[in-house]
């Protein structure tokens, strides 16, 4: 009994490090407000995944089997939220020294992963694919939670810093508009793929 920790860590790194709604949001906030100002949001995004991991680890998927309509509704809520987020991204204009408005903070970051279907798919895949049958719930959950948090601690700041650097290059130039619309398009494409392209079942 136990968790295939090394294999899951490789899987988690491949998921956390690749484009998705959360990373697009991190890059956009970093671009708009700068790396340092975005750090509370980064922390909220990282810890927000724990709000999904622990309920799943302690049997939330059993509820999904008994009331699938709840999770079907949640899926479309996720899509709506990410599309709204993409619209906000598309209409942002970059200011490398930080936006005139206040950056989204820790509490805003907490909402990103609970409303991110890629996060749900990744976590469910972790419990179903890397945890041996009969492993105690706490052991499995604390292992999955710790490994994902470690990956987020590495990759989330990288995406945020990348946004900050990009802003210094394109802010105030014609390419700025196309960059923001491109980020918005990638955000929508990532959630559409996960929800409707089969990614949520992998």
mmCIF file of C-alpha atoms in Angstrom:
data_model
loop_
_atom_site.group_PDB
_atom_site.id
_atom_site.type_symbol
_atom_site.label_atom_id
_atom_site.label_comp_id
_atom_site.label_asym_id
_atom_site.label_seq_id
_atom_site.Cartn_x
_atom_site.Cartn_y
_atom_site.Cartn_z
ATOM 1 C CA UNK A 1 0.000 0.000 0.000
ATOM 2 C CA UNK A 2 1.118 3.558 -0.603
ATOM 3 C CA UNK A 3 1.615 6.214 -3.264
ATOM 4 C CA UNK A 4 3.933 5.891 -6.270
ATOM 5 C CA UNK A 5 5.538 9.178 -5.239
ATOM 6 C CA UNK A 6 8.296 9.426 -7.858
ATOM 7 C CA UNK A 7 5.971 8.618 -10.741
ATOM 8 C CA UNK A 8 3.352 11.018 -9.431
ATOM 9 C CA UNK A 9 5.934 13.780 -9.005
ATOM 10 C CA UNK A 10 6.911 13.452 -12.676
ATOM 11 C CA UNK A 11 3.230 13.510 -13.668
ATOM 12 C CA UNK A 12 2.525 16.495 -11.401
ATOM 13 C CA UNK A 13 5.461 18.480 -12.775
ATOM 14 C CA UNK A 14 4.268 17.867 -16.322
ATOM 15 C CA UNK A 15 0.793 19.111 -15.411
ATOM 16 C CA UNK A 16 1.679 22.046 -13.160
ATOM 17 C CA UNK A 17 4.402 23.298 -15.493
ATOM 18 C CA UNK A 18 2.370 23.332 -18.706
ATOM 19 C CA UNK A 19 -0.135 25.974 -19.896
ATOM 20 C CA UNK A 20 -3.564 25.963 -18.315
ATOM 21 C CA UNK A 21 -6.068 28.424 -16.855
ATOM 22 C CA UNK A 22 -4.096 28.913 -13.620
ATOM 23 C CA UNK A 23 -0.752 29.498 -15.333
ATOM 24 C CA UNK A 24 -2.318 31.895 -17.825
ATOM 25 C CA UNK A 25 -3.844 33.818 -14.906
ATOM 26 C CA UNK A 26 -0.478 33.891 -13.119
ATOM 27 C CA UNK A 27 1.313 35.115 -16.223
ATOM 28 C CA UNK A 28 -1.300 37.798 -16.819
ATOM 29 C CA UNK A 29 -1.221 39.080 -13.238
ATOM 30 C CA UNK A 30 2.577 39.116 -13.325
ATOM 31 C CA UNK A 31 2.481 41.061 -16.579
ATOM 32 C CA UNK A 32 -0.041 43.576 -15.327
ATOM 33 C CA UNK A 33 1.238 44.238 -11.802
ATOM 34 C CA UNK A 34 4.811 42.979 -11.675
ATOM 35 C CA UNK A 35 6.294 39.917 -10.010
ATOM 36 C CA UNK A 36 6.533 41.191 -6.432
ATOM 37 C CA UNK A 37 3.023 42.665 -6.340
ATOM 38 C CA UNK A 38 1.630 39.386 -7.690
ATOM 39 C CA UNK A 39 3.153 37.183 -4.967
ATOM 40 C CA UNK A 40 0.081 37.182 -2.647
ATOM 41 C CA UNK A 41 -2.000 36.023 -5.615
ATOM 42 C CA UNK A 42 0.608 33.328 -6.371
ATOM 43 C CA UNK A 43 0.403 32.080 -2.783
ATOM 44 C CA UNK A 44 -3.391 31.970 -2.965
ATOM 45 C CA UNK A 45 -3.313 29.992 -6.210
ATOM 46 C CA UNK A 46 -0.860 27.486 -4.736
ATOM 47 C CA UNK A 47 -2.832 26.939 -1.535
ATOM 48 C CA UNK A 48 -6.185 26.980 -3.329
ATOM 49 C CA UNK A 49 -5.408 23.588 -4.847
ATOM 50 C CA UNK A 50 -5.437 22.182 -1.316
ATOM 51 C CA UNK A 51 -9.141 23.079 -1.179
ATOM 52 C CA UNK A 52 -9.665 20.487 -3.908
ATOM 53 C CA UNK A 53 -7.104 17.854 -2.894
ATOM 54 C CA UNK A 54 -8.305 17.186 0.645
ATOM 55 C CA UNK A 55 -12.028 16.737 -0.102
ATOM 56 C CA UNK A 56 -11.185 14.482 -3.066
ATOM 57 C CA UNK A 57 -8.775 12.487 -0.928
ATOM 58 C CA UNK A 58 -11.420 11.893 1.720
ATOM 59 C CA UNK A 59 -14.118 10.608 -0.579
ATOM 60 C CA UNK A 60 -15.612 13.459 -2.598
ATOM 61 C CA UNK A 61 -15.517 11.289 -5.720
ATOM 62 C CA UNK A 62 -17.964 8.884 -4.042
ATOM 63 C CA UNK A 63 -20.409 11.787 -3.974
ATOM 64 C CA UNK A 64 -19.733 12.305 -7.673
ATOM 65 C CA UNK A 65 -20.865 8.758 -8.357
ATOM 66 C CA UNK A 66 -24.077 9.230 -6.378
ATOM 67 C CA UNK A 67 -24.935 12.727 -7.660
ATOM 68 C CA UNK A 68 -23.217 13.177 -11.043
ATOM 69 C CA UNK A 69 -25.409 16.154 -11.910
ATOM 70 C CA UNK A 70 -23.651 18.191 -9.203
ATOM 71 C CA UNK A 71 -20.312 17.719 -10.911
ATOM 72 C CA UNK A 72 -21.789 18.236 -14.363
ATOM 73 C CA UNK A 73 -23.027 21.620 -13.173
ATOM 74 C CA UNK A 74 -19.653 22.373 -11.608
ATOM 75 C CA UNK A 75 -17.988 21.638 -14.953
ATOM 76 C CA UNK A 76 -20.002 24.341 -16.709
ATOM 77 C CA UNK A 77 -19.478 26.759 -13.827
ATOM 78 C CA UNK A 78 -15.742 26.208 -14.301
ATOM 79 C CA UNK A 79 -16.017 26.950 -18.016
ATOM 80 C CA UNK A 80 -17.989 30.137 -17.374
ATOM 81 C CA UNK A 81 -15.495 31.335 -14.770
ATOM 82 C CA UNK A 82 -12.477 30.699 -16.986
ATOM 83 C CA UNK A 83 -14.132 32.454 -19.955
ATOM 84 C CA UNK A 84 -14.825 35.472 -17.729
ATOM 85 C CA UNK A 85 -11.199 35.373 -16.583
ATOM 86 C CA UNK A 86 -10.055 35.244 -20.216
ATOM 87 C CA UNK A 87 -12.191 38.284 -21.066
ATOM 88 C CA UNK A 88 -10.545 40.201 -18.231
ATOM 89 C CA UNK A 89 -7.112 39.125 -19.481
ATOM 90 C CA UNK A 90 -7.883 40.150 -23.060
ATOM 91 C CA UNK A 91 -8.809 43.664 -21.987
ATOM 92 C CA UNK A 92 -5.873 44.252 -19.651
ATOM 93 C CA UNK A 93 -3.132 46.608 -20.716
ATOM 94 C CA UNK A 94 0.319 46.118 -19.297
ATOM 95 C CA UNK A 95 2.178 48.463 -16.996
ATOM 96 C CA UNK A 96 5.564 46.971 -16.077
ATOM 97 C CA UNK A 97 5.875 49.111 -12.949
ATOM 98 C CA UNK A 98 2.552 47.854 -11.622
ATOM 99 C CA UNK A 99 -1.053 48.685 -12.430
ATOM 100 C CA UNK A 100 -2.795 51.781 -11.144
ATOM 101 C CA UNK A 101 -5.469 49.544 -9.648
ATOM 102 C CA UNK A 102 -4.813 47.069 -6.860
ATOM 103 C CA UNK A 103 -3.554 43.636 -7.879
ATOM 104 C CA UNK A 104 -5.693 40.593 -7.047
ATOM 105 C CA UNK A 105 -4.627 39.272 -3.666
ATOM 106 C CA UNK A 106 -4.434 36.032 -1.735
ATOM 107 C CA UNK A 107 -8.190 35.459 -1.510
ATOM 108 C CA UNK A 108 -8.638 35.938 -5.254
ATOM 109 C CA UNK A 109 -5.909 33.365 -5.842
ATOM 110 C CA UNK A 110 -7.666 30.825 -3.621
ATOM 111 C CA UNK A 111 -10.575 30.662 -6.082
ATOM 112 C CA UNK A 112 -8.505 29.814 -9.158
ATOM 113 C CA UNK A 113 -7.961 26.080 -8.662
ATOM 114 C CA UNK A 114 -11.370 25.169 -7.193
ATOM 115 C CA UNK A 115 -12.822 26.625 -10.418
ATOM 116 C CA UNK A 116 -10.129 25.140 -12.666
ATOM 117 C CA UNK A 117 -11.145 21.885 -14.387
ATOM 118 C CA UNK A 118 -7.520 21.075 -15.190
ATOM 119 C CA UNK A 119 -6.787 21.032 -11.448
ATOM 120 C CA UNK A 120 -9.696 18.684 -10.785
ATOM 121 C CA UNK A 121 -8.608 16.361 -13.594
ATOM 122 C CA UNK A 122 -5.012 16.317 -12.340
ATOM 123 C CA UNK A 123 -5.993 15.573 -8.737
ATOM 124 C CA UNK A 124 -8.481 12.853 -9.620
ATOM 125 C CA UNK A 125 -5.880 11.260 -11.907
ATOM 126 C CA UNK A 126 -3.388 11.377 -9.037
ATOM 127 C CA UNK A 127 -5.648 9.494 -6.649
ATOM 128 C CA UNK A 128 -6.880 6.975 -9.201
ATOM 129 C CA UNK A 129 -3.604 6.334 -11.002
ATOM 130 C CA UNK A 130 -0.857 6.569 -8.394
ATOM 131 C CA UNK A 131 -2.408 5.442 -5.099
ATOM 132 C CA UNK A 132 -2.481 1.734 -4.275
ATOM 133 C CA UNK A 133 -5.781 0.197 -3.239
ATOM 134 C CA UNK A 134 -6.096 0.084 0.527
ATOM 135 C CA UNK A 135 -3.789 3.053 1.212
ATOM 136 C CA UNK A 136 -5.105 5.061 4.206
ATOM 137 C CA UNK A 137 -6.868 8.251 3.122
ATOM 138 C CA UNK A 138 -4.629 10.511 5.179
ATOM 139 C CA UNK A 139 -1.388 8.974 3.890
ATOM 140 C CA UNK A 140 -2.530 9.224 0.278
ATOM 141 C CA UNK A 141 -3.876 12.753 0.623
ATOM 142 C CA UNK A 142 -0.910 14.243 2.461
ATOM 143 C CA UNK A 143 1.471 12.724 -0.119
ATOM 144 C CA UNK A 144 -0.486 14.006 -3.128
ATOM 145 C CA UNK A 145 -0.970 17.407 -1.464
ATOM 146 C CA UNK A 146 2.707 17.796 -0.546
ATOM 147 C CA UNK A 147 4.043 16.800 -3.958
ATOM 148 C CA UNK A 148 1.645 19.089 -5.818
ATOM 149 C CA UNK A 149 2.456 22.000 -3.511
ATOM 150 C CA UNK A 150 6.170 21.429 -4.139
ATOM 151 C CA UNK A 151 5.626 21.564 -7.897
ATOM 152 C CA UNK A 152 3.520 24.706 -7.560
ATOM 153 C CA UNK A 153 6.197 26.380 -5.423
ATOM 154 C CA UNK A 154 8.586 25.935 -8.358
ATOM 155 C CA UNK A 155 6.421 26.540 -11.426
ATOM 156 C CA UNK A 156 3.870 29.163 -10.342
ATOM 157 C CA UNK A 157 6.494 31.857 -9.638
ATOM 158 C CA UNK A 158 8.184 31.025 -12.962
ATOM 159 C CA UNK A 159 4.978 31.688 -14.912
ATOM 160 C CA UNK A 160 4.373 34.894 -12.946
ATOM 161 C CA UNK A 161 7.925 36.122 -13.516
ATOM 162 C CA UNK A 162 7.610 35.301 -17.220
ATOM 163 C CA UNK A 163 4.592 37.594 -17.401
ATOM 164 C CA UNK A 164 6.539 40.342 -15.647
ATOM 165 C CA UNK A 165 9.421 40.046 -18.122
ATOM 166 C CA UNK A 166 7.103 39.977 -21.144
ATOM 167 C CA UNK A 167 5.436 43.172 -19.937
ATOM 168 C CA UNK A 168 8.767 44.978 -19.946
ATOM 169 C CA UNK A 169 9.232 44.063 -23.600
ATOM 170 C CA UNK A 170 5.797 44.746 -25.100
ATOM 171 C CA UNK A 171 4.037 47.235 -22.788
ATOM 172 C CA UNK A 172 2.782 50.244 -24.700
ATOM 173 C CA UNK A 173 3.612 48.725 -28.083
ATOM 174 C CA UNK A 174 1.245 47.399 -30.772
ATOM 175 C CA UNK A 175 2.193 43.837 -29.856
ATOM 176 C CA UNK A 176 0.692 44.321 -26.391
ATOM 177 C CA UNK A 177 -2.903 43.975 -27.572
ATOM 178 C CA UNK A 178 -2.137 40.814 -29.522
ATOM 179 C CA UNK A 179 -0.257 39.298 -26.598
ATOM 180 C CA UNK A 180 -3.170 39.791 -24.206
ATOM 181 C CA UNK A 181 -5.682 38.405 -26.682
ATOM 182 C CA UNK A 182 -3.314 35.484 -27.272
ATOM 183 C CA UNK A 183 -3.114 34.754 -23.538
ATOM 184 C CA UNK A 184 -6.891 34.968 -23.304
ATOM 185 C CA UNK A 185 -7.264 32.582 -26.240
ATOM 186 C CA UNK A 186 -4.873 30.081 -24.660
ATOM 187 C CA UNK A 187 -6.803 30.286 -21.403
ATOM 188 C CA UNK A 188 -10.090 29.430 -23.116
ATOM 189 C CA UNK A 189 -8.473 26.764 -25.300
ATOM 190 C CA UNK A 190 -6.963 25.047 -22.263
ATOM 191 C CA UNK A 191 -10.278 24.763 -20.429
ATOM 192 C CA UNK A 192 -12.185 23.707 -23.553
ATOM 193 C CA UNK A 193 -9.660 20.933 -24.163
ATOM 194 C CA UNK A 194 -9.812 19.673 -20.580
ATOM 195 C CA UNK A 195 -13.624 19.755 -20.326
ATOM 196 C CA UNK A 196 -14.689 18.794 -23.838
ATOM 197 C CA UNK A 197 -11.616 17.183 -25.363
ATOM 198 C CA UNK A 198 -11.282 14.314 -22.948
ATOM 199 C CA UNK A 199 -8.576 15.778 -20.720
ATOM 200 C CA UNK A 200 -10.775 15.622 -17.641
ATOM 201 C CA UNK A 201 -11.113 11.882 -18.007
ATOM 202 C CA UNK A 202 -7.389 11.152 -18.298
#
